[in-house]
Short mmCIF file of C-alpha atoms in Angstrom, two decimals:
data_model
loop_
_atom_site.label_atom_id
_atom_site.label_comp_id
_atom_site.label_asym_id
_atom_site.label_seq_id
_atom_site.Cartn_x
_atom_site.Cartn_y
_atom_site.Cartn_z
CA MET A 12 115.32 -237.46 -41.38
CA ALA A 13 113.98 -236.25 -43.86
CA VAL A 14 111.31 -238.85 -45.88
CA CYS A 15 112.40 -237.35 -49.26
CA VAL A 16 115.30 -235.09 -50.05
CA PHE A 17 117.03 -234.49 -53.38
CA PHE A 18 120.26 -233.92 -54.86
CA GLY A 19 120.98 -232.87 -58.69
CA THR A 20 123.33 -235.31 -60.27
CA PHE A 21 124.14 -234.84 -64.20
CA ALA A 22 124.44 -237.60 -66.31
CA ARG A 23 125.99 -237.24 -69.67
CA THR A 24 124.04 -236.54 -73.28
CA ASP A 25 125.13 -236.34 -76.77
CA LEU A 26 123.46 -233.07 -78.08
CA SER A 27 125.39 -232.80 -81.36
CA GLY A 28 123.64 -232.69 -84.87
CA ASP A 29 120.82 -230.62 -85.86
CA ARG A 30 118.99 -230.69 -82.10
CA MET A 31 121.98 -227.71 -81.60
CA ARG A 32 122.53 -226.52 -84.99
CA GLY A 33 125.97 -228.76 -85.71
CA ALA A 34 127.40 -227.79 -81.91
CA ASN A 35 129.68 -231.00 -81.32
CA PHE A 36 130.13 -230.93 -77.49
CA MET A 37 128.59 -233.57 -74.19
CA ALA A 38 126.25 -231.63 -71.93
CA TYR A 39 125.11 -233.53 -68.95
CA PHE A 40 121.36 -234.04 -67.98
CA PRO A 41 120.19 -232.95 -64.62
CA PHE A 42 117.54 -234.62 -62.46
CA TYR A 43 117.00 -234.88 -58.77
CA ALA A 44 117.39 -238.06 -56.74
CA ASP A 45 116.42 -239.09 -53.33
CA ILE A 46 119.69 -240.44 -51.98
CA GLU A 47 118.77 -240.95 -48.44
CA GLY A 48 120.22 -243.84 -47.13
CA MET A 49 122.18 -244.58 -49.91
CA ARG A 50 125.84 -246.02 -49.63
CA TRP A 51 128.85 -243.25 -50.56
CA LEU A 52 132.38 -243.90 -50.62
CA ILE A 53 135.20 -241.26 -51.09
CA ALA A 54 138.69 -242.87 -51.62
CA GLY A 55 140.77 -239.79 -50.20
CA GLY A 56 140.88 -237.88 -47.07
CA GLY A 57 141.74 -234.79 -47.31
CA GLY A 58 140.29 -231.22 -48.10
CA VAL A 59 137.79 -232.10 -51.31
CA ALA A 60 136.91 -235.32 -49.03
CA LEU A 61 135.57 -233.11 -46.54
CA ARG A 62 133.62 -230.70 -48.65
CA LYS A 63 131.90 -233.75 -50.47
CA VAL A 64 131.32 -235.04 -46.86
CA ARG A 65 129.69 -231.93 -45.62
CA ASP A 66 128.00 -231.47 -48.88
CA LEU A 67 125.91 -235.11 -48.93
CA LEU A 68 125.25 -235.47 -45.47
CA PRO A 69 122.54 -232.96 -45.03
CA TYR A 70 121.02 -234.98 -47.82
CA GLY A 71 120.95 -238.47 -45.54
CA ALA A 72 123.69 -239.96 -47.63
CA VAL A 73 125.36 -243.06 -45.87
CA ILE A 74 129.47 -241.76 -46.10
CA GLU A 75 132.57 -243.67 -45.95
CA VAL A 76 135.56 -242.45 -46.22
CA VAL A 77 138.81 -244.79 -47.35
CA SER A 78 142.19 -243.11 -46.86
CA PRO A 79 145.53 -243.73 -44.99
CA ASP A 80 145.33 -240.60 -43.90
CA MET A 81 142.60 -237.61 -42.68
CA SER A 82 142.31 -234.41 -42.07
CA PRO A 83 141.52 -233.20 -38.53
CA ASP A 84 138.43 -231.87 -39.57
CA LEU A 85 136.91 -235.31 -41.04
CA ASN A 86 138.75 -236.65 -37.45
CA GLU A 87 136.25 -234.44 -35.68
CA MET A 88 133.30 -235.07 -37.74
CA ALA A 89 133.21 -238.78 -37.05
CA LYS A 90 133.80 -238.08 -33.20
CA ASP A 91 130.56 -236.20 -33.11
CA SER A 92 127.42 -238.69 -32.32
CA ALA A 93 125.15 -236.97 -34.73
CA TYR A 94 127.18 -238.57 -37.49
CA ALA A 95 127.86 -241.70 -35.69
CA ASP A 96 125.36 -244.04 -38.39
CA THR A 97 125.89 -241.93 -41.41
CA LEU A 98 130.10 -241.37 -41.57
CA LYS A 99 132.62 -244.26 -41.23
CA LEU A 100 136.27 -243.27 -41.45
CA THR A 101 138.36 -246.25 -42.82
CA ARG A 102 141.83 -245.88 -42.61
CA ARG A 103 144.32 -247.27 -44.93
CA ALA A 104 144.38 -247.24 -48.68
CA PHE A 105 141.59 -247.96 -51.29
CA GLU A 106 141.13 -251.61 -52.29
CA ASP A 107 139.13 -252.71 -54.74
CA ARG A 108 136.38 -254.84 -52.42
CA ASP A 109 135.78 -251.38 -50.97
CA LEU A 110 133.41 -250.96 -54.26
CA ASP A 111 131.57 -253.86 -53.25
CA ARG A 112 128.59 -252.08 -51.17
CA ALA A 113 128.90 -248.44 -52.80
CA ASP A 114 125.46 -246.74 -54.75
CA PHE A 115 127.85 -243.99 -55.56
CA VAL A 116 131.92 -243.41 -55.67
CA ILE A 117 134.13 -240.24 -55.47
CA ALA A 118 137.70 -240.21 -56.28
CA ALA A 119 139.22 -237.48 -54.52
CA THR A 120 142.74 -239.40 -53.69
CA SER A 121 145.98 -237.37 -54.28
CA GLU A 122 147.21 -239.56 -56.63
CA PRO A 123 145.91 -239.04 -60.58
CA GLY A 124 146.70 -242.65 -61.38
CA LEU A 125 144.83 -244.27 -58.30
CA ASN A 126 142.23 -241.91 -59.29
CA SER A 127 141.80 -243.36 -63.27
CA ARG A 128 141.78 -246.26 -62.10
CA ILE A 129 139.01 -246.27 -59.43
CA SER A 130 136.88 -244.76 -62.03
CA ASP A 131 138.07 -247.46 -64.96
CA LEU A 132 136.81 -249.91 -61.95
CA CYS A 133 133.17 -248.39 -61.60
CA ARG A 134 132.64 -247.71 -65.04
CA SER A 135 133.23 -251.46 -65.58
CA LYS A 136 130.86 -252.12 -62.27
CA ARG A 137 128.09 -249.33 -63.70
CA ILE A 138 128.50 -247.60 -60.44
CA PRO A 139 128.21 -244.10 -60.92
CA VAL A 140 131.96 -242.44 -60.22
CA ASN A 141 133.12 -238.81 -60.04
CA VAL A 142 136.54 -237.79 -59.98
CA VAL A 143 137.20 -234.95 -58.56
CA ASP A 144 138.36 -232.46 -61.07
CA VAL A 145 138.35 -234.35 -64.21
CA LYS A 146 135.57 -234.31 -66.13
CA GLU A 147 136.48 -236.76 -68.40
CA GLU A 148 136.83 -239.46 -65.97
CA CYS A 149 133.18 -238.95 -64.48
CA SER A 150 129.99 -240.99 -64.91
CA PHE A 151 128.33 -237.72 -62.96
CA ILE A 152 129.23 -234.38 -61.81
CA PHE A 153 128.21 -232.00 -59.01
CA PRO A 154 126.24 -228.85 -59.64
CA SER A 155 127.17 -225.21 -57.70
CA ILE A 156 124.15 -225.73 -55.35
CA VAL A 157 122.14 -222.99 -53.88
CA ARG A 158 119.68 -224.32 -51.31
CA ASP A 159 117.02 -222.83 -48.76
CA GLY A 160 115.37 -225.82 -47.22
CA PRO A 161 113.20 -227.43 -49.61
CA VAL A 162 113.90 -225.32 -52.70
CA VAL A 163 117.12 -226.83 -54.18
CA VAL A 164 119.09 -225.32 -57.39
CA GLY A 165 121.44 -226.74 -59.24
CA ILE A 166 123.27 -224.77 -61.65
CA SER A 167 126.24 -226.79 -63.96
CA THR A 168 128.35 -225.22 -67.00
CA GLY A 169 129.61 -228.97 -67.92
CA GLY A 170 133.12 -228.11 -66.13
CA MET A 171 133.42 -225.66 -69.22
CA SER A 172 133.19 -222.03 -66.80
CA PRO A 173 133.08 -222.57 -63.21
CA VAL A 174 132.95 -218.80 -63.38
CA ILE A 175 129.78 -218.55 -64.79
CA ALA A 176 128.28 -221.09 -62.71
CA ARG A 177 129.52 -218.86 -59.47
CA TYR A 178 128.29 -215.99 -61.24
CA LEU A 179 124.79 -217.59 -61.65
CA LYS A 180 124.97 -219.07 -58.16
CA ALA A 181 125.49 -215.46 -57.01
CA ARG A 182 122.63 -213.86 -59.04
CA ILE A 183 119.98 -216.70 -58.05
CA ARG A 184 121.26 -215.99 -54.07
CA SER A 185 120.57 -212.03 -54.52
CA VAL A 186 116.94 -212.13 -55.81
CA MET A 187 115.53 -215.14 -53.29
CA PRO A 188 113.69 -214.00 -50.56
CA ASP A 189 115.29 -214.40 -47.27
CA SER A 190 112.59 -216.81 -45.93
CA LEU A 191 111.73 -218.95 -49.60
CA GLY A 192 112.33 -222.26 -48.18
CA GLU A 193 110.14 -221.19 -45.21
CA LEU A 194 107.53 -219.92 -47.68
CA THR A 195 107.55 -223.17 -49.68
CA THR A 196 107.07 -225.47 -46.64
CA ARG A 197 104.15 -223.75 -45.64
CA LEU A 198 102.72 -223.86 -49.21
CA GLY A 199 103.31 -227.37 -49.29
CA ALA A 200 101.20 -227.76 -45.86
CA TYR A 201 98.64 -226.97 -47.58
CA ARG A 202 98.11 -228.43 -50.20
CA GLU A 203 96.35 -231.30 -49.21
CA THR A 204 93.85 -229.25 -47.31
CA ILE A 205 93.77 -227.44 -50.50
CA LYS A 206 93.11 -230.64 -52.69
CA ASN A 207 90.00 -231.80 -50.23
CA LEU A 208 88.27 -228.24 -50.17
CA PHE A 209 88.94 -228.57 -54.14
CA PRO A 210 88.64 -231.97 -55.43
CA ASP A 211 87.57 -231.41 -58.83
CA SER A 212 89.05 -228.12 -59.70
CA PRO A 213 92.62 -228.62 -60.19
CA ARG A 214 92.87 -224.83 -62.19
CA VAL A 215 90.89 -223.19 -59.04
CA ARG A 216 93.82 -225.00 -57.00
CA SER A 217 96.46 -224.11 -59.64
CA ALA A 218 95.02 -220.46 -59.00
CA LEU A 219 94.67 -220.71 -55.39
CA PHE A 220 98.79 -221.51 -54.96
CA TYR A 221 99.60 -218.73 -57.08
CA GLU A 222 97.97 -216.41 -54.99
CA LEU A 223 99.55 -217.50 -51.67
CA ALA A 224 102.98 -217.91 -53.07
CA GLU A 225 102.40 -214.29 -54.38
CA GLU A 226 101.16 -212.73 -51.13
CA GLY A 227 104.24 -214.62 -49.31
CA LEU A 228 106.83 -213.20 -52.40
CA SER A 229 105.69 -209.95 -51.73
CA HIS A 230 106.00 -210.10 -47.92
CA ASN A 231 109.62 -211.31 -48.59
CA GLY A 232 108.59 -214.69 -48.20
CA CYS A 233 106.39 -214.81 -45.50
CA LEU A 234 103.14 -215.76 -45.09
CA THR A 235 101.41 -216.12 -41.82
CA GLN A 236 98.33 -218.46 -41.51
CA GLU A 237 96.21 -215.67 -40.72
CA GLN A 238 97.03 -214.10 -44.60
CA ALA A 239 97.08 -218.13 -45.90
CA GLN A 240 93.31 -218.58 -44.24
CA ILE A 241 91.84 -215.09 -45.66
CA ILE A 242 92.83 -215.75 -49.23
CA ILE A 243 91.45 -219.69 -49.02
CA ASN A 244 88.24 -218.22 -47.49
CA ARG A 245 87.72 -215.87 -50.24
CA LYS A 246 88.41 -218.30 -53.01
CA LEU A 247 86.16 -220.55 -51.46
CA GLU A 248 83.49 -217.83 -51.68
CA GLN A 249 83.99 -217.05 -54.76
CA GLU A 250 83.59 -221.09 -55.86
CA HIS A 251 80.14 -221.14 -54.23
CA GLU A 252 78.82 -217.81 -55.48
#
């Protein structure tokens, strides 16, 4: 299980007035949160709930789905021993007490009135809530996500234009090297070593990481240990000249 994972959530902030030249709309502020071990309640057991479960589980979320009816795929996932500690299906209607231990809530039932009531309850308890496809009743929304290992890109248009979000997602995917996540992980593994080699030279460390990244990106995200060592040794020689 990952020590620290990140998920983009978006909280509303008012950008009207001089800062946006008179534009009058609500934008969403992006931030990445470690949700490993945090408790998520999903009301509803259909296809939307299934997608959210699949999105959240890789980030270490602990999820309870509450619904009288569950999709076949959800039932199959719950049988998988890999999810024994992170996915629970509660086969009954939503009850107010379900919120008592929830850190985040997703309202995804087929009843708009119930979803609205869940939103109101969550807001009164200051629990972040997402009501699927009803932006006005959400205190956070999900971005469109592009992920490769530790590299996570969140894209949002604040619900104004899903087609633009899809366009940007496709463009970002098209320019990301195939092994970008692997390269990022490898660079992360060198952080402590390089810090120890150049403890008093943040400028040198920054330049060295840039060289390492550039070398990897020029080879479609591939950076071998031999290539990295050559670059590090060269930088050491330059600093001792």
